[in-house]
CSV table of C-alpha atoms in Angstrom, one decimal:
chain,number,residue,atom,x,y,z
A,1,MET,CA,-10.4,-11.0,-47.2
A,2,THR,CA,-9.2,-9.8,-50.7
A,3,PRO,CA,-5.5,-10.0,-51.7
A,4,ALA,CA,-5.3,-6.2,-51.4
A,5,ASP,CA,-6.6,-6.4,-47.8
A,6,THR,CA,-4.2,-9.2,-47.0
A,7,PHE,CA,-1.3,-7.3,-48.5
A,8,ALA,CA,-2.1,-4.0,-46.7
A,9,ARG,CA,-2.4,-5.8,-43.4
A,10,ALA,CA,0.8,-7.7,-43.9
A,11,LEU,CA,2.7,-4.5,-44.5
A,12,GLY,CA,1.0,-2.5,-41.8
A,13,LEU,CA,-0.3,0.1,-44.2
A,14,ALA,CA,-2.8,1.5,-41.7
A,15,LEU,CA,0.0,3.1,-39.7
A,16,PRO,CA,1.2,6.0,-41.9
A,17,HIS,CA,-0.9,9.1,-42.3
A,18,GLY,CA,-2.6,9.4,-45.7
A,19,ALA,CA,-2.0,11.8,-48.5
A,20,THR,CA,-4.0,12.6,-51.6
A,21,LEU,CA,-2.7,11.9,-55.2
A,22,ALA,CA,-2.5,15.6,-55.7
A,23,GLU,CA,-0.3,16.1,-52.6
A,24,VAL,CA,2.0,13.2,-53.7
A,25,ASP,CA,2.3,14.4,-57.3
A,26,ALA,CA,2.9,18.0,-56.2
A,27,ALA,CA,5.8,17.0,-53.9
A,28,ALA,CA,7.2,13.9,-55.7
A,29,ALA,CA,6.0,13.4,-59.2
A,30,LEU,CA,9.6,12.3,-60.2
A,31,GLN,CA,9.3,11.9,-63.9
A,32,HIS,CA,13.1,12.3,-64.1
A,33,ARG,CA,14.6,10.2,-61.3
A,34,THR,CA,17.0,7.5,-60.1
A,35,ASP,CA,15.4,4.2,-59.1
A,36,ARG,CA,16.9,1.8,-56.7
A,37,LYS,CA,15.3,-1.6,-56.1
A,38,TYR,CA,15.4,-4.1,-53.3
A,39,LEU,CA,13.8,-7.6,-53.1
A,40,VAL,CA,13.1,-8.0,-49.4
A,41,PRO,CA,11.2,-10.4,-47.1
A,42,LEU,CA,7.7,-9.3,-46.2
A,43,GLY,CA,8.7,-8.9,-42.5
A,44,LEU,CA,11.5,-6.5,-43.3
A,45,ALA,CA,9.2,-4.5,-45.6
A,46,ARG,CA,6.7,-4.2,-42.7
A,47,ARG,CA,9.5,-3.0,-40.4
A,48,LEU,CA,10.5,-0.4,-43.0
A,49,VAL,CA,6.9,0.9,-43.2
A,50,GLY,CA,6.8,1.3,-39.4
A,51,GLN,CA,10.1,3.2,-39.5
A,52,LEU,CA,8.8,5.5,-42.3
A,53,ALA,CA,5.5,6.2,-40.7
A,54,ASP,CA,6.6,9.4,-38.9
A,55,GLY,CA,8.2,11.1,-41.9
A,56,HIS,CA,6.3,9.7,-44.8
A,57,ARG,CA,2.6,9.8,-46.0
A,58,ILE,CA,0.9,7.0,-47.8
A,59,LEU,CA,-1.1,7.5,-51.0
A,60,ASP,CA,-4.7,7.1,-49.9
A,61,LEU,CA,-7.4,7.0,-52.5
A,62,ASP,CA,-10.7,7.5,-50.6
A,63,GLY,CA,-9.6,4.9,-48.0
A,64,ARG,CA,-7.8,2.6,-50.4
A,65,ARG,CA,-4.1,2.2,-49.8
A,66,THR,CA,-3.1,-0.1,-52.5
A,67,THR,CA,-3.7,-0.1,-56.3
A,68,THR,CA,-3.8,-3.1,-58.7
A,69,TYR,CA,-1.4,-2.4,-61.6
A,70,ARG,CA,-1.6,-4.1,-65.0
A,71,SER,CA,1.2,-3.3,-67.4
A,72,THR,CA,1.5,-4.6,-71.0
A,73,TYR,CA,5.0,-4.1,-72.4
A,74,PHE,CA,5.7,-3.7,-76.1
A,75,ASP,CA,8.9,-4.7,-77.8
A,76,THR,CA,10.2,-5.5,-81.3
A,77,PRO,CA,9.8,-9.0,-82.6
A,78,GLY,CA,13.6,-9.4,-81.9
A,79,LEU,CA,13.1,-8.1,-78.4
A,80,GLY,CA,15.3,-5.0,-78.9
A,81,ALA,CA,14.2,-3.4,-75.7
A,82,TRP,CA,14.9,-6.5,-73.6
A,83,ARG,CA,18.3,-7.0,-75.2
A,84,ALA,CA,19.3,-3.4,-74.7
A,85,HIS,CA,18.7,-3.7,-71.0
A,86,VAL,CA,20.3,-7.1,-70.6
A,87,GLN,CA,23.4,-6.0,-72.4
A,88,GLY,CA,23.5,-2.7,-70.5
A,89,ARG,CA,23.4,-0.4,-73.5
A,90,ARG,CA,23.3,3.3,-72.8
A,91,ARG,CA,20.3,3.9,-75.0
A,92,ARG,CA,17.7,1.8,-73.2
A,93,TRP,CA,14.0,2.2,-73.5
A,94,LYS,CA,10.6,0.6,-72.5
A,95,VAL,CA,7.2,1.1,-73.9
A,96,ARG,CA,4.1,0.0,-72.1
A,97,THR,CA,0.4,0.6,-71.5
A,98,ARG,CA,-0.5,0.7,-67.8
A,99,LEU,CA,-3.9,0.2,-66.2
A,100,TYR,CA,-4.7,1.4,-62.7
A,101,ALA,CA,-7.4,-1.2,-62.4
A,102,GLU,CA,-9.7,0.0,-59.6
A,103,ASP,CA,-9.8,3.5,-61.0
A,104,GLY,CA,-10.2,2.5,-64.7
A,105,LEU,CA,-7.3,4.8,-65.6
A,106,CYS,CA,-4.9,4.0,-68.4
A,107,ARG,CA,-1.6,5.6,-69.6
A,108,VAL,CA,0.8,5.0,-72.4
A,109,GLU,CA,4.3,5.3,-70.9
A,110,VAL,CA,7.7,5.5,-72.5
A,111,LYS,CA,10.8,5.2,-70.3
A,112,THR,CA,14.3,6.2,-71.4
A,113,LYS,CA,17.7,6.9,-69.8
A,114,ASP,CA,19.4,10.3,-69.8
A,115,GLY,CA,23.2,10.7,-70.3
A,116,ARG,CA,23.8,10.1,-66.6
A,117,GLY,CA,21.8,6.9,-66.3
A,118,ALA,CA,18.7,8.5,-64.7
A,119,THR,CA,15.2,7.3,-65.7
A,120,VAL,CA,13.1,9.7,-67.7
A,121,LYS,CA,9.4,8.8,-67.9
A,122,HIS,CA,7.0,10.2,-70.4
A,123,ALA,CA,3.2,9.5,-70.1
A,124,LEU,CA,0.1,10.0,-72.1
A,125,ARG,CA,-3.5,9.5,-70.8
A,126,ALA,CA,-5.5,6.9,-72.8
A,127,PRO,CA,-9.0,5.5,-72.6
A,128,ALA,CA,-9.2,2.4,-70.4
A,129,GLU,CA,-10.4,0.3,-73.3
A,130,GLN,CA,-7.1,1.0,-75.1
A,131,TYR,CA,-5.1,-0.9,-72.5
A,132,GLY,CA,-2.9,-3.4,-74.2
A,133,ARG,CA,-2.8,-1.7,-77.5
A,134,LEU,CA,-1.4,1.5,-79.2
A,135,ASN,CA,-4.0,3.6,-81.0
A,136,GLU,CA,-3.1,6.4,-83.5
A,137,GLU,CA,-2.5,9.0,-80.8
A,138,ALA,CA,-0.3,6.6,-78.8
A,139,VAL,CA,1.7,5.7,-81.9
A,140,ALA,CA,2.5,9.4,-82.6
A,141,PHE,CA,3.4,9.9,-78.9
A,142,VAL,CA,5.7,6.9,-78.8
A,143,ASP,CA,7.4,7.9,-82.0
A,144,LYS,CA,8.0,11.4,-80.8
A,145,VAL,CA,9.6,10.3,-77.5
A,146,LEU,CA,11.8,7.6,-79.0
A,147,ALA,CA,13.0,9.9,-81.8
A,148,GLY,CA,13.7,12.7,-79.2
A,149,SER,CA,15.9,10.2,-77.3
A,150,ALA,CA,17.7,9.2,-80.5
A,151,ILE,CA,16.4,5.6,-80.3
A,152,PRO,CA,16.0,4.2,-83.8
A,153,VAL,CA,12.7,2.3,-83.1
A,154,ARG,CA,9.2,3.2,-84.3
A,155,ALA,CA,5.9,2.3,-82.7
A,156,ALA,CA,5.0,0.4,-85.9
A,157,ASP,CA,7.9,-2.0,-85.1
A,158,LEU,CA,6.4,-2.9,-81.7
A,159,VAL,CA,4.2,-5.8,-80.6
A,160,PRO,CA,2.7,-6.6,-77.1
A,161,THR,CA,4.9,-9.2,-75.4
A,162,THR,CA,4.5,-9.6,-71.6
A,163,GLU,CA,2.0,-8.5,-69.0
A,164,ILE,CA,2.9,-7.8,-65.4
A,165,ARG,CA,0.3,-7.6,-62.6
A,166,TYR,CA,0.8,-6.6,-59.0
A,167,LEU,CA,-0.4,-4.7,-56.0
A,168,ARG,CA,1.4,-1.4,-55.1
A,169,ALA,CA,1.5,0.8,-52.1
A,170,ALA,CA,3.3,4.2,-52.3
A,171,LEU,CA,4.7,6.3,-49.6
A,172,ALA,CA,6.1,9.8,-50.1
A,173,ASP,CA,8.3,12.2,-48.1
A,174,LEU,CA,6.4,15.4,-49.0
A,175,ARG,CA,9.2,17.6,-47.5
A,176,HIS,CA,12.1,16.1,-49.5
A,177,GLY,CA,10.2,15.1,-52.6
A,178,THR,CA,11.1,11.4,-52.6
A,179,ARG,CA,8.9,8.3,-53.0
A,180,ILE,CA,9.1,4.6,-52.1
A,181,THR,CA,6.9,1.9,-53.4
A,182,PHE,CA,6.1,-1.6,-52.2
A,183,ASP,CA,5.0,-4.2,-54.9
A,184,GLY,CA,3.6,-7.6,-54.0
A,185,VAL,CA,1.3,-10.3,-55.3
A,186,LEU,CA,3.4,-9.9,-58.5
A,187,THR,CA,2.8,-12.1,-61.5
A,188,CYS,CA,4.2,-12.2,-65.1
A,189,HIS,CA,2.1,-13.5,-68.0
A,190,GLN,CA,2.8,-14.5,-71.6
A,191,GLY,CA,0.2,-16.6,-73.4
A,192,ASP,CA,-0.5,-19.6,-71.3
A,193,ARG,CA,2.8,-19.2,-69.3
A,194,SER,CA,3.2,-17.3,-66.1
A,195,ALA,CA,5.6,-16.7,-63.2
A,196,ALA,CA,4.9,-15.4,-59.7
A,197,LEU,CA,7.0,-13.7,-57.1
A,198,ASP,CA,7.4,-15.6,-53.9
A,199,PRO,CA,4.5,-14.2,-51.8
A,200,ASP,CA,6.8,-13.9,-48.8
A,201,PHE,CA,8.8,-11.2,-50.7
A,202,VAL,CA,8.2,-7.6,-51.7
A,203,LEU,CA,9.9,-5.5,-54.4
A,204,VAL,CA,10.7,-2.2,-52.8
A,205,GLU,CA,11.7,0.7,-55.1
A,206,THR,CA,13.1,4.1,-54.0
A,207,LYS,CA,12.6,6.9,-56.4
A,208,GLY,CA,14.6,10.1,-56.0
A,209,GLY,CA,17.8,11.9,-56.9
A,210,ALA,CA,21.2,10.7,-58.0
A,211,ARG,CA,22.4,10.4,-54.3
A,212,PRO,CA,20.8,7.7,-52.1
A,213,ALA,CA,18.0,9.0,-50.0
A,214,PRO,CA,17.6,8.4,-46.2
A,215,VAL,CA,15.3,5.5,-46.9
A,216,ASP,CA,18.1,3.8,-48.9
A,217,ARG,CA,20.3,4.1,-45.8
A,218,MET,CA,17.4,2.7,-43.7
A,219,LEU,CA,17.2,-0.3,-46.1
A,220,LEU,CA,20.9,-0.9,-45.8
A,221,SER,CA,20.7,-0.8,-42.1
A,222,LEU,CA,18.0,-3.4,-42.2
A,223,GLY,CA,20.2,-5.7,-44.2
A,224,ALA,CA,18.7,-5.1,-47.7
A,225,ARG,CA,20.9,-4.6,-50.7
A,226,PRO,CA,20.0,-3.0,-54.0
A,227,VAL,CA,19.4,-5.3,-57.0
A,228,SER,CA,19.3,-4.8,-60.7
A,229,LEU,CA,15.8,-6.1,-61.4
A,230,SER,CA,13.2,-5.0,-64.0
A,231,LYS,CA,9.7,-6.6,-63.9
A,232,TYR,CA,9.6,-6.7,-67.7
A,233,LEU,CA,13.1,-8.2,-68.0
A,234,VAL,CA,12.1,-10.9,-65.4
A,235,GLY,CA,8.9,-11.8,-67.1
A,236,GLN,CA,10.5,-12.0,-70.5
A,237,SER,CA,13.6,-13.9,-69.3
A,238,LEU,CA,11.5,-16.5,-67.5
A,239,LEU,CA,8.7,-17.0,-70.0
A,240,THR,CA,10.2,-16.7,-73.5
A,241,PRO,CA,11.7,-20.0,-74.7
A,242,GLY,CA,15.1,-19.9,-76.2
A,243,LEU,CA,16.5,-16.7,-74.7
A,244,PRO,CA,20.1,-16.8,-73.6
A,245,ASP,CA,20.8,-17.2,-69.9
A,246,ASN,CA,21.5,-13.9,-68.1
A,247,ASP,CA,22.1,-12.4,-64.6
A,248,ILE,CA,18.4,-11.3,-64.4
A,249,ARG,CA,17.1,-14.8,-65.0
A,250,ARG,CA,19.5,-16.3,-62.5
A,251,LEU,CA,18.4,-13.8,-59.8
A,252,ALA,CA,14.7,-14.1,-60.7
A,253,ARG,CA,14.8,-17.9,-60.3
A,254,THR,CA,15.7,-17.6,-56.7
A,255,ARG,CA,12.4,-15.7,-55.9
A,256,PHE,CA,10.0,-16.4,-58.8
A,257,ASN,CA,8.2,-19.6,-59.6
A,258,ALA,CA,7.4,-20.2,-63.3
A,259,GLY,CA,4.8,-22.6,-64.7
A,260,PRO,CA,1.8,-23.1,-67.1
A,261,HIS,CA,-0.6,-21.5,-64.6
A,262,ARG,CA,-2.5,-18.3,-64.4
A,263,ALA,CA,-2.8,-15.8,-61.5
A,264,PRO,CA,-5.6,-16.6,-59.0
A,265,ALA,CA,-8.9,-15.2,-60.2
A,266,SER,CA,-9.2,-13.3,-56.9
A,267,LEU,CA,-6.3,-11.1,-57.9
A,268,LEU,CA,-8.5,-9.7,-60.6
A,269,GLU,CA,-11.7,-9.3,-58.7
A,270,GLY,CA,-13.2,-5.8,-59.0
A,271,THR,CA,-11.0,-4.9,-62.0
A,272,PRO,CA,-12.3,-3.9,-65.4
A,273,ALA,CA,-11.6,-6.1,-68.4
A,274,ALA,CA,-8.5,-5.2,-70.2
């Protein structure tokens, strides 16, 4: 059984009715949104999937209900993006290339914050072989988005830093236009160093409006509490020597294990080379 099969079975992903990518994007594309994150035990995540099954549809890609994500993040040599987030600055940003591994699809993504703290995501399709790098078109795209958000950083200033890999399942409330994602088998990589999320935990993210959605209230009723947690910040905080201690590192150490090891080869089975 593959890690994807194990993850899907552990979460009970066969229960919800499926929806196509077009249906999910039409109802809940959410490029401008508020994200809330919860780090929850696998059993609690499974209970949540069961409670959502009646009102939510799961993204189903020709029978596949999970997708392997690989995200390479770019930052300045001085880690300007990391520091802006850790210090809670108003003008925060992230630049990454993301590969949807089974589908061989790649996007360049830039995430910024609006004046009310909501996440605004900008995306550009890119050839799969460009994953992990910024070509000429991507450089122009990144420069345009960052300049439009008054962020004084240019693509020429950026270098690839940390890669994050994980499996994701996505459920959507097609009536109310909200989404919830479940991320597991999550590992962070930087050179020969890596860190892995405790396999008995899942990172749950709700994506919707400024006001908490019904699913947020469901999570609270199950005993979950929102956490301020970014995959990139976790990876960078745990794997980069010499960074100052911070709240994210202290939280991550309770659920992540760091060491000079790499992700199991089975995680990458069936994925194209980056």
